[in-house]
Amino acid sequence: MSSLAFLRALPGVLPALRGNLLIGLTLAVVTLPQAIAFSTTLAGLPPHFGIYAAIWGVLFTALLNPSRVFSGGPNTTMSAAIGVILLPVAPQFGADYIGYAMTLILIAGMIQMLFVIIRPLGRMLDLINEPIINGLICGIGLFLIFKSLTGFAGLPINTQVEWPLWIAWQSFMAVLEIGNLYAIEIGLITLITSLVARQIRALRNWAILIGVAAGTAYSEYLNATVGLQNTMIEQIANLSSVGFVLPSLPLFNQEAMSDIISILPGAVTLALLGLFQTVAAMRRMNRKIGSYTDSRKGIFADAVSNCLLPFLSSLPTCASFNRMWLVYSLGGQSRWTSAISALILLLMVLFLAPLIAIIPMPAMAAVIMLLGANMINWEDIKPHFRNRGETVVFLASFLSVVFLDLFGAVVVGSVLAIGYSKWEQAHPKISLRGNVLKIRGNVYYASLPVIESMYHTAIEREGSVVIDFSECYYIDQEGIRWLAAAKAGQKVAFADRRKSDDRRELERRAAADQKRKSGRRRGRTDRRQRSQF
């Protein structure tokens, strides 16, 4: 009977499977150059680290998160953070550097796991609002553009400095003075071709791949006519040694312990950057498609994946709004499509490694510059400039990335998130008509100074006041004590001008909540509770 049901469903399953295969192929082909660029240009690691993140990171998150819209994988910001955090520790691409990178990712995954285990920590991520996230994203986008300049011009990456703005200016001047003209030509061809392809609707999703193909073709032409010894164009290393899996171990020994301690703030930064982006991407995606998925599922998928990936020679993973939106716009199911794309990418690496190895590094740098420019999206920024508070928060978050390091930017963003939410709650809307003082908002310790100021002004003018609670949402213990003191002064009266039906419904809900919290069942009194009187 079950076989008959399967046969009946087969005509509907095959078209869906075929569609997901096509979308998975598109996603794999688009992700490949990005994953390599994240690893080599941003993180300072061999290319297979980004490829394994696009394979195992995607598979892990697809298995761990039941959401239909979630899609994980290697990430621009997290990859850049690895390169910045480890710059003072060890030379890039070296054995020690790779060991420290795996240790950094593992510690970040363990920190993310705390946000799963300790529920209030996970709840705090919901306080990160869009002005803060967009400010961080725009600042990091600008950072990526400047960071890619040396690779774009064929210059060696300076591993002795971090990210202050003046370093970016020095990189720009170095490009103008001693840049490799052949490398700049390859980078420009990659950039221009990608931008032109993006203007054609049918090619928009393939724009980066087309640009990389054009840059690679021009690089091969230069090598054939001028000679590699003259062009000195660095290419991606041979991937023939990359197999189904490449085990690795984080670096933990007595000699490395001082360096590991020094990168602990960076591990916190890396963990928070990933969680910020996962929560923001899921929030945006839910609003785009009109559905809801708990962001804690994404946090759990990130945490478990990033605890496992360091043992598989992989970059860390987090949600990507661009990949999620691409899959949704093409009509795919995120979990199936993501898993299919990872498997297709694995086959590509196993059988097309010699072709991938000839991609020039300036083309990879051009890809990072494009991705950095894409992160500075005016449509996302424009709404923040319509409100003075959001403008201040956005600019502070953006400038903290530009003038501080990434850890400082994350700290500023976290403080701003909590401060912004508290500021809004601490300034309720208060209106005074005659002797009626109407409060719209919360009455609690932070809003009391504002309320008391208006209250005493009304007392001086009218002699007595009626406080209207019709739009008051919450009163804490300090607010209750202040109201009791005001009532004792016999100059204030309280009023609730909501409709009687609304009041009865609120009272009914409050009684039901109180009954549930007190542990009553079937009308029986909870004997654990004792009278306070």
Coordinates of C-alpha atoms in Angstrom, one line a residue:
M1 CA 0.0 0.0 0.0
S2 CA 2.8 2.3 0.9
S3 CA 4.6 1.6 -2.4
L4 CA 1.4 2.5 -4.3
A5 CA 1.2 5.8 -2.4
F6 CA 4.8 6.5 -3.3
L7 CA 4.2 5.8 -7.0
R8 CA 1.2 8.2 -7.0
A9 CA 3.3 10.9 -5.4
L10 CA 6.3 10.3 -7.7
P11 CA 5.0 12.6 -10.6
G12 CA 4.9 15.5 -8.2
V13 CA 8.2 14.7 -6.5
L14 CA 10.3 14.5 -9.6
P15 CA 9.7 18.1 -10.8
A16 CA 10.4 19.5 -7.3
L17 CA 13.6 17.4 -7.1
R18 CA 14.7 18.6 -10.6
G19 CA 14.0 22.2 -9.6
N20 CA 16.0 21.9 -6.3
L21 CA 18.9 20.2 -8.3
L22 CA 19.0 23.2 -10.7
I23 CA 18.9 25.7 -7.8
G24 CA 21.5 23.7 -5.9
L25 CA 23.8 23.8 -8.9
T26 CA 23.3 27.5 -9.2
L27 CA 24.1 28.0 -5.5
A28 CA 27.2 25.8 -5.7
V29 CA 28.6 27.6 -8.7
V30 CA 28.0 31.0 -7.2
T31 CA 29.4 30.0 -3.8
L32 CA 32.6 28.5 -5.1
P33 CA 34.5 31.7 -5.9
Q34 CA 33.2 33.4 -2.8
A35 CA 34.3 30.6 -0.5
I36 CA 37.8 30.6 -2.0
A37 CA 38.0 34.4 -1.7
F38 CA 36.8 34.3 1.9
S39 CA 39.6 31.9 2.8
T40 CA 42.5 33.2 0.8
T41 CA 41.9 36.9 0.7
L42 CA 40.2 37.6 4.0
A43 CA 41.1 34.8 6.5
G44 CA 44.6 34.2 5.3
L45 CA 44.0 30.4 5.0
P46 CA 44.4 27.9 2.2
P47 CA 41.5 27.8 -0.2
H48 CA 40.1 24.5 0.9
F49 CA 39.1 26.0 4.3
G50 CA 36.5 28.1 2.5
I51 CA 35.4 25.2 0.3
Y52 CA 34.9 22.9 3.2
A53 CA 32.9 25.6 5.0
A54 CA 30.7 25.7 1.8
I55 CA 30.3 21.9 2.0
W56 CA 30.3 20.8 5.7
G57 CA 29.2 24.1 7.2
V58 CA 26.2 24.1 4.8
L59 CA 25.4 20.4 5.4
F60 CA 25.6 20.8 9.2
T61 CA 23.3 23.8 9.4
A62 CA 20.8 22.2 6.9
L63 CA 20.6 19.2 9.2
L64 CA 20.4 21.1 12.5
N65 CA 18.0 23.8 11.7
P66 CA 14.4 22.8 10.7
S67 CA 13.6 26.2 9.2
R68 CA 12.6 26.2 5.5
V69 CA 14.4 29.5 5.0
F70 CA 17.7 29.1 6.9
S71 CA 20.9 28.7 4.9
G72 CA 24.3 28.7 6.5
G73 CA 27.8 28.6 5.1
P74 CA 31.0 30.7 5.0
N75 CA 30.6 34.4 5.7
T76 CA 32.4 37.5 4.6
T77 CA 32.5 39.3 8.0
M78 CA 33.6 36.2 10.0
S79 CA 36.3 35.4 7.5
A80 CA 37.6 39.0 7.7
A81 CA 37.5 38.9 11.5
I82 CA 39.8 35.8 11.5
G83 CA 42.4 37.6 9.4
V84 CA 42.3 40.7 11.6
I85 CA 42.3 38.9 14.9
L86 CA 45.3 36.6 14.0
L87 CA 47.4 39.3 12.3
P88 CA 49.6 40.0 15.3
V89 CA 49.9 36.3 16.3
A90 CA 51.5 34.4 13.3
P91 CA 52.2 34.8 9.6
Q92 CA 49.3 33.9 7.4
F93 CA 49.1 30.6 5.6
G94 CA 51.6 29.1 8.0
A95 CA 51.1 25.9 10.1
D96 CA 50.9 27.9 13.4
Y97 CA 48.5 30.4 11.9
I98 CA 46.2 27.5 10.7
G99 CA 46.3 26.0 14.2
Y100 CA 45.5 29.3 15.9
A101 CA 42.6 29.8 13.4
M102 CA 41.1 26.4 14.2
T103 CA 41.5 27.2 18.0
L104 CA 39.8 30.6 17.5
I105 CA 36.8 29.1 15.6
L106 CA 36.4 26.3 18.3
I107 CA 36.4 28.8 21.1
A108 CA 33.9 31.0 19.2
G109 CA 31.6 28.0 18.7
M110 CA 31.8 27.2 22.5
I111 CA 30.9 30.8 23.3
Q112 CA 28.0 30.6 20.9
M113 CA 26.8 27.5 22.7
L114 CA 26.5 29.5 25.9
F115 CA 23.9 31.6 24.1
V116 CA 22.0 28.4 23.6
I117 CA 22.4 27.0 27.1
I118 CA 21.8 30.3 28.9
R119 CA 18.5 31.5 27.6
P120 CA 18.7 35.1 28.8
L121 CA 21.9 35.5 26.7
G122 CA 20.1 34.4 23.6
R123 CA 17.3 36.7 24.4
M124 CA 19.7 39.6 24.5
L125 CA 20.5 39.2 20.8
D126 CA 16.9 40.3 20.1
L127 CA 17.9 43.7 21.4
I128 CA 20.2 44.2 18.5
N129 CA 18.1 46.5 16.2
E130 CA 18.5 47.2 12.5
P131 CA 20.4 50.6 12.8
I132 CA 23.1 48.8 14.7
I133 CA 23.4 45.8 12.5
N134 CA 23.3 47.9 9.3
G135 CA 26.0 50.3 10.7
L136 CA 28.3 47.3 11.5
I137 CA 27.6 45.8 8.1
C138 CA 28.3 49.0 6.2
G139 CA 31.5 49.6 8.2
I140 CA 32.7 46.1 7.6
G141 CA 31.8 46.4 3.9
L142 CA 34.1 49.5 3.6
F143 CA 36.8 47.6 5.6
L144 CA 36.6 44.7 3.1
I145 CA 37.1 47.0 0.1
F146 CA 40.2 48.5 1.6
K147 CA 41.5 45.2 2.8
S148 CA 41.3 43.8 -0.7
L149 CA 43.3 46.6 -2.3
T150 CA 46.7 44.9 -1.8
G151 CA 45.5 41.6 -3.3
F152 CA 43.8 43.5 -6.1
A153 CA 47.1 45.2 -7.0
G154 CA 49.2 42.0 -6.7
L155 CA 51.0 43.2 -3.6
P156 CA 52.0 41.0 -0.6
I157 CA 49.6 41.2 2.3
N158 CA 51.0 43.1 5.2
T159 CA 50.6 40.8 8.2
Q160 CA 52.1 43.2 10.8
V161 CA 49.2 45.7 11.1
E162 CA 45.6 45.8 12.0
W163 CA 42.7 47.9 10.7
P164 CA 42.8 51.6 11.7
L165 CA 41.6 53.9 8.9
W166 CA 45.1 55.3 8.2
I167 CA 46.3 51.7 7.4
A168 CA 43.6 51.6 4.7
W169 CA 44.9 54.9 3.3
Q170 CA 48.5 53.5 3.2
S171 CA 47.2 50.5 1.3
F172 CA 45.6 52.7 -1.3
M173 CA 48.7 54.8 -1.7
A174 CA 50.8 51.6 -2.1
V175 CA 48.5 50.4 -4.9
L176 CA 49.0 53.7 -6.8
E177 CA 52.8 53.7 -6.3
I178 CA 54.0 50.1 -6.6
G179 CA 50.9 48.1 -7.8
N180 CA 51.4 45.3 -10.4
L181 CA 49.7 46.7 -13.5
Y182 CA 48.9 43.2 -14.8
A183 CA 47.2 42.3 -11.5
I184 CA 45.2 45.6 -11.6
E185 CA 44.1 44.8 -15.2
I186 CA 42.9 41.4 -14.1
G187 CA 41.0 42.8 -11.1
L188 CA 39.4 45.6 -13.2
I189 CA 38.3 43.1 -15.9
T190 CA 36.7 40.9 -13.1
L191 CA 35.0 44.0 -11.6
I192 CA 33.7 45.4 -14.8
T193 CA 32.5 42.1 -16.2
S194 CA 30.6 41.3 -13.0
L195 CA 29.0 44.7 -12.9
V196 CA 27.9 44.5 -16.5
A197 CA 26.5 40.9 -16.0
R198 CA 24.6 42.1 -13.0
Q199 CA 22.6 44.6 -15.1
I200 CA 21.3 41.7 -17.2
R201 CA 18.4 40.1 -15.3
A202 CA 19.0 36.5 -16.6
L203 CA 22.7 36.7 -15.6
R204 CA 22.3 38.6 -12.3
N205 CA 22.8 35.5 -10.1
W206 CA 25.8 34.4 -12.1
A207 CA 27.5 37.8 -12.2
I208 CA 30.4 37.0 -9.9
L209 CA 31.1 33.7 -11.6
I210 CA 31.1 35.3 -15.0
G211 CA 33.5 38.0 -13.7
V212 CA 35.9 35.5 -12.3
A213 CA 35.8 33.5 -15.5
A214 CA 36.7 36.6 -17.5
G215 CA 39.5 37.6 -15.1
T216 CA 40.9 34.0 -15.2
A217 CA 40.7 33.9 -19.1
Y218 CA 42.6 37.2 -19.3
S219 CA 45.2 36.0 -16.7
E220 CA 45.8 32.9 -18.8
Y221 CA 46.2 35.1 -21.9
L222 CA 48.8 37.2 -20.2
N223 CA 50.7 34.2 -18.9
A224 CA 50.7 32.8 -22.5
T225 CA 51.9 36.0 -24.2
V226 CA 54.0 37.7 -21.5
G227 CA 55.0 34.8 -19.3
L228 CA 54.2 34.0 -15.7
Q229 CA 57.7 35.0 -14.7
N230 CA 57.0 38.6 -16.0
T231 CA 53.4 39.0 -14.9
M232 CA 54.0 37.5 -11.4
I233 CA 50.3 36.8 -10.9
E234 CA 49.6 34.7 -7.9
Q235 CA 47.1 31.9 -8.5
I236 CA 45.1 29.7 -6.2
A237 CA 47.1 26.7 -5.0
N238 CA 46.5 23.2 -6.4
L239 CA 43.5 21.6 -4.9
S240 CA 44.3 18.1 -6.0
S241 CA 45.1 17.1 -2.4
V242 CA 41.6 18.1 -1.3
G243 CA 39.4 15.0 -0.7
F244 CA 36.2 14.1 0.8
V245 CA 37.3 15.3 4.2
L246 CA 40.6 16.7 5.6
P247 CA 40.8 16.3 9.4
S248 CA 42.6 19.0 11.5
L249 CA 43.2 19.8 15.1
P250 CA 43.1 23.1 16.9
L251 CA 46.4 24.2 18.5
F252 CA 46.5 23.7 22.3
N253 CA 49.9 23.4 23.9
Q254 CA 51.9 25.1 26.6
E255 CA 53.9 27.2 24.2
A256 CA 50.8 28.6 22.5
M257 CA 48.8 29.3 25.6
S258 CA 49.8 32.9 25.9
D259 CA 48.8 33.6 22.3
I260 CA 45.5 31.7 22.8
I261 CA 44.7 33.9 25.8
S262 CA 45.5 37.0 23.7
I263 CA 42.9 36.0 21.1
L264 CA 40.1 35.3 23.5
P265 CA 38.6 38.8 23.0
G266 CA 38.8 38.0 19.3
A267 CA 36.9 34.8 19.8
V268 CA 34.1 36.7 21.6
T269 CA 34.1 39.1 18.6
L270 CA 33.9 36.2 16.1
A271 CA 31.1 34.5 18.0
L272 CA 29.0 37.7 18.3
L273 CA 29.5 38.7 14.7
G274 CA 28.2 35.3 13.6
L275 CA 25.2 35.5 16.0
F276 CA 24.3 39.1 15.1
Q277 CA 24.2 38.2 11.4
T278 CA 22.2 35.0 11.9
V279 CA 19.6 36.7 14.0
A280 CA 19.4 39.7 11.6
A281 CA 19.2 37.4 8.5
M282 CA 16.5 35.3 9.9
R283 CA 14.6 38.4 11.1
R284 CA 14.8 40.0 7.6
M285 CA 13.9 36.8 5.9
N286 CA 10.9 36.2 8.1
R287 CA 9.6 39.7 7.2
K288 CA 10.3 39.3 3.5
I289 CA 8.3 36.1 3.2
G290 CA 5.7 36.8 5.9
S291 CA 6.5 33.8 8.1
Y292 CA 8.2 33.2 11.5
T293 CA 11.0 31.0 12.6
D294 CA 12.6 31.3 16.0
S295 CA 16.1 32.7 15.7
R296 CA 17.3 30.4 18.5
K297 CA 17.2 27.5 16.0
G298 CA 19.7 29.4 13.9
I299 CA 21.8 30.1 17.0
F300 CA 21.8 26.4 17.9
A301 CA 22.8 25.4 14.3
D302 CA 25.7 27.9 14.3
A303 CA 27.0 26.9 17.7
V304 CA 27.0 23.1 17.1
S305 CA 28.5 23.6 13.5
N306 CA 31.3 25.9 14.7
C307 CA 32.2 23.4 17.4
L308 CA 32.6 20.7 14.8
L309 CA 34.1 22.6 11.8
P310 CA 37.5 23.3 13.3
F311 CA 38.2 19.5 13.2
L312 CA 37.3 19.4 9.5
S313 CA 39.7 22.2 8.2
S314 CA 36.8 24.6 7.7
L315 CA 36.0 28.3 8.2
P316 CA 33.1 29.1 10.6
T317 CA 29.5 29.3 9.4
C318 CA 26.6 31.6 10.0
A319 CA 23.4 32.5 8.2
S320 CA 23.6 34.5 4.9
F321 CA 20.6 36.7 3.9
N322 CA 21.9 36.9 0.3
R323 CA 22.0 33.1 0.0
M324 CA 18.7 32.6 1.8
W325 CA 17.0 35.2 -0.5
L326 CA 18.5 33.7 -3.6
V327 CA 17.2 30.2 -2.8
Y328 CA 13.7 31.6 -1.9
S329 CA 13.5 33.9 -5.0
L330 CA 14.4 30.9 -7.2
G331 CA 11.7 28.8 -5.6
G332 CA 13.9 26.3 -3.7
Q333 CA 13.5 24.6 -0.3
S334 CA 16.4 25.9 1.7
R335 CA 17.3 22.7 3.5
W336 CA 17.2 20.5 0.4
T337 CA 18.7 23.1 -1.8
S338 CA 21.5 23.8 0.6
A339 CA 22.4 20.1 1.0
I340 CA 22.3 19.6 -2.7
S341 CA 24.5 22.6 -3.4
A342 CA 27.1 21.3 -0.8
L343 CA 27.2 17.8 -2.5
I344 CA 27.5 19.4 -6.0
L345 CA 30.3 21.6 -4.7
L346 CA 32.1 18.6 -3.3
L347 CA 31.9 16.8 -6.7
M348 CA 33.2 20.0 -8.4
V349 CA 36.3 20.1 -6.1
L350 CA 37.0 16.4 -6.6
F351 CA 36.8 16.5 -10.4
L352 CA 37.6 20.1 -11.4
A353 CA 40.5 20.9 -9.0
P354 CA 43.0 21.7 -11.8
L355 CA 40.6 24.2 -13.4
I356 CA 39.9 25.9 -10.1
A357 CA 43.7 26.1 -9.3
I358 CA 44.3 28.6 -12.2
I359 CA 42.0 31.3 -10.8
P360 CA 44.2 34.4 -10.1
M361 CA 44.3 36.1 -6.7
P362 CA 43.5 39.6 -8.1
A363 CA 40.2 38.1 -9.4
M364 CA 39.4 36.8 -5.8
A365 CA 40.3 40.3 -4.4
A366 CA 37.8 41.8 -6.9
V367 CA 35.1 39.4 -5.7
I368 CA 35.7 40.6 -2.1
M369 CA 35.5 44.2 -3.2
L370 CA 32.2 43.5 -4.9
L371 CA 30.8 41.8 -1.8
G372 CA 32.0 44.7 0.4
A373 CA 30.2 47.2 -1.9
N374 CA 27.1 45.1 -1.8
M375 CA 27.1 45.3 2.0
I376 CA 26.7 49.1 1.7
N377 CA 23.1 49.1 0.5
W378 CA 21.4 52.5 0.4
E379 CA 17.9 51.0 0.4
D380 CA 18.7 49.5 3.8
I381 CA 20.4 52.6 5.2
K382 CA 17.9 55.3 4.0
P383 CA 15.1 54.6 6.5
H384 CA 17.5 55.2 9.4
F385 CA 18.0 58.8 8.4
R386 CA 14.4 59.6 8.9
N387 CA 14.6 59.4 12.6
R388 CA 17.2 61.3 14.7
G389 CA 17.7 58.5 17.2
E390 CA 18.2 55.8 14.6
T391 CA 20.6 58.2 12.7
V392 CA 22.8 58.6 15.8
V393 CA 22.9 54.9 16.5
F394 CA 23.6 54.0 12.8
L395 CA 26.5 56.5 12.5
A396 CA 28.0 55.5 15.9
S397 CA 27.9 51.9 14.9
F398 CA 29.4 52.6 11.5
L399 CA 32.2 54.9 12.7
S400 CA 33.1 52.4 15.4
V401 CA 34.1 49.9 12.7
V402 CA 36.0 52.6 10.7
F403 CA 38.0 54.0 13.6
L404 CA 38.2 51.0 16.0
D405 CA 39.0 47.3 15.6
L406 CA 36.2 44.8 15.1
F407 CA 36.1 43.9 18.8
G408 CA 35.6 47.5 19.7
A409 CA 32.9 47.8 17.1
V410 CA 31.1 44.8 18.5
V411 CA 31.3 46.2 22.0
V412 CA 30.0 49.5 20.9
G413 CA 27.2 47.8 18.9
S414 CA 26.2 45.7 21.9
V415 CA 26.2 48.7 24.3
L416 CA 24.2 50.8 21.7
A417 CA 21.6 48.0 21.4
I418 CA 20.9 47.9 25.1
G419 CA 21.1 51.6 25.5
Y420 CA 18.8 52.3 22.5
S421 CA 16.1 49.9 23.8
K422 CA 16.3 51.4 27.4
W423 CA 16.3 55.0 26.1
E424 CA 13.1 54.3 24.2
Q425 CA 11.4 52.7 27.2
A426 CA 12.7 55.4 29.5
H427 CA 10.9 58.2 27.6
P428 CA 7.2 57.3 27.5
K429 CA 4.8 59.7 25.8
I430 CA 3.1 61.8 28.3
S431 CA 0.2 64.2 27.7
L432 CA -1.4 66.7 30.1
R433 CA -4.9 68.0 29.3
G434 CA -6.4 70.0 32.2
N435 CA -5.5 67.9 35.2
V436 CA -5.5 64.6 33.4
L437 CA -2.0 63.1 33.0
K438 CA -2.0 60.3 30.4
I439 CA 0.9 57.9 30.2
R440 CA 1.6 56.0 27.1
G441 CA 4.4 53.5 27.8
N442 CA 6.1 51.9 30.9
V443 CA 6.2 53.2 34.4
Y444 CA 9.5 51.9 35.8
Y445 CA 12.7 53.1 37.5
A446 CA 14.2 54.6 34.3
S447 CA 11.0 56.4 33.1
L448 CA 10.0 57.8 36.6
P449 CA 12.2 60.9 36.3
V450 CA 10.4 62.0 33.2
I451 CA 7.0 61.1 34.6
E452 CA 7.7 62.8 38.0
S453 CA 8.8 66.0 36.3
M454 CA 5.5 66.3 34.4
Y455 CA 3.5 65.2 37.4
H456 CA 4.9 68.0 39.7
T457 CA 4.4 70.5 36.9
A458 CA 0.7 69.5 36.8
I459 CA 0.4 69.6 40.6
E460 CA 1.8 73.1 40.8
R461 CA -0.5 74.3 38.0
E462 CA -3.7 72.4 38.8
G463 CA -3.5 71.4 42.5
S464 CA -4.5 67.8 41.8
V465 CA -4.0 65.3 39.1
V466 CA -5.8 62.3 37.6
I467 CA -3.3 59.8 36.2
D468 CA -4.8 57.9 33.2
F469 CA -3.4 54.3 32.8
S470 CA -5.4 53.5 29.6
E471 CA -2.1 53.1 27.6
C472 CA 0.2 52.1 30.3
Y473 CA 1.8 48.7 29.5
Y474 CA 4.0 47.8 32.5
I475 CA 4.7 49.1 36.1
D476 CA 7.6 47.8 38.1
Q477 CA 8.0 47.7 41.9
E478 CA 9.7 51.2 42.1
G479 CA 6.8 52.6 40.0
I480 CA 4.3 51.0 42.4
R481 CA 6.0 52.6 45.4
W482 CA 6.0 56.0 43.7
L483 CA 2.3 55.7 42.8
A484 CA 1.5 54.7 46.4
A485 CA 3.5 57.7 47.7
A486 CA 1.6 60.0 45.3
K487 CA -1.7 58.5 46.4
A488 CA -0.8 59.0 50.0
G489 CA -0.3 62.7 49.4
Q490 CA -4.1 62.9 48.5
K491 CA -3.4 65.0 45.4
V492 CA -3.8 62.3 42.8
A493 CA -6.5 60.0 41.5
F494 CA -6.1 57.0 39.2
A495 CA -8.2 56.2 36.1
D496 CA -8.4 53.5 33.5
R497 CA -10.4 54.7 30.5
R498 CA -10.3 51.6 28.4
K499 CA -13.6 50.1 27.3
S500 CA -15.1 47.9 30.0
D501 CA -14.9 44.8 27.7
D502 CA -11.2 45.4 27.1
R503 CA -10.6 45.7 30.9
R504 CA -12.5 42.6 31.6
E505 CA -10.5 40.7 29.0
L506 CA -7.2 42.0 30.4
E507 CA -8.3 41.1 33.9
R508 CA -9.3 37.6 32.8
R509 CA -6.0 37.1 31.1
A510 CA -4.1 38.4 34.1
A511 CA -6.0 36.0 36.4
A512 CA -5.3 33.1 34.1
D513 CA -1.6 33.9 34.0
Q514 CA -1.5 34.3 37.7
K515 CA -3.2 30.9 38.2
R516 CA -0.8 29.2 35.8
K517 CA 2.2 30.7 37.5
S518 CA 1.0 29.8 41.0
G519 CA 0.8 26.1 40.0
R520 CA -3.0 25.7 40.6
R521 CA -4.6 22.7 38.9
R522 CA -8.4 22.1 38.6
G523 CA -9.2 24.9 41.0
R524 CA -7.2 23.5 43.8
T525 CA -5.1 25.9 45.9
D526 CA -1.4 25.5 45.7
R527 CA -0.4 24.5 49.2
R528 CA 3.2 25.6 48.6
Q529 CA 2.1 29.3 48.7
R530 CA 1.7 30.9 52.0
S531 CA -0.1 34.1 52.9
Q532 CA 1.9 37.3 53.2
F533 CA -0.4 38.7 55.8

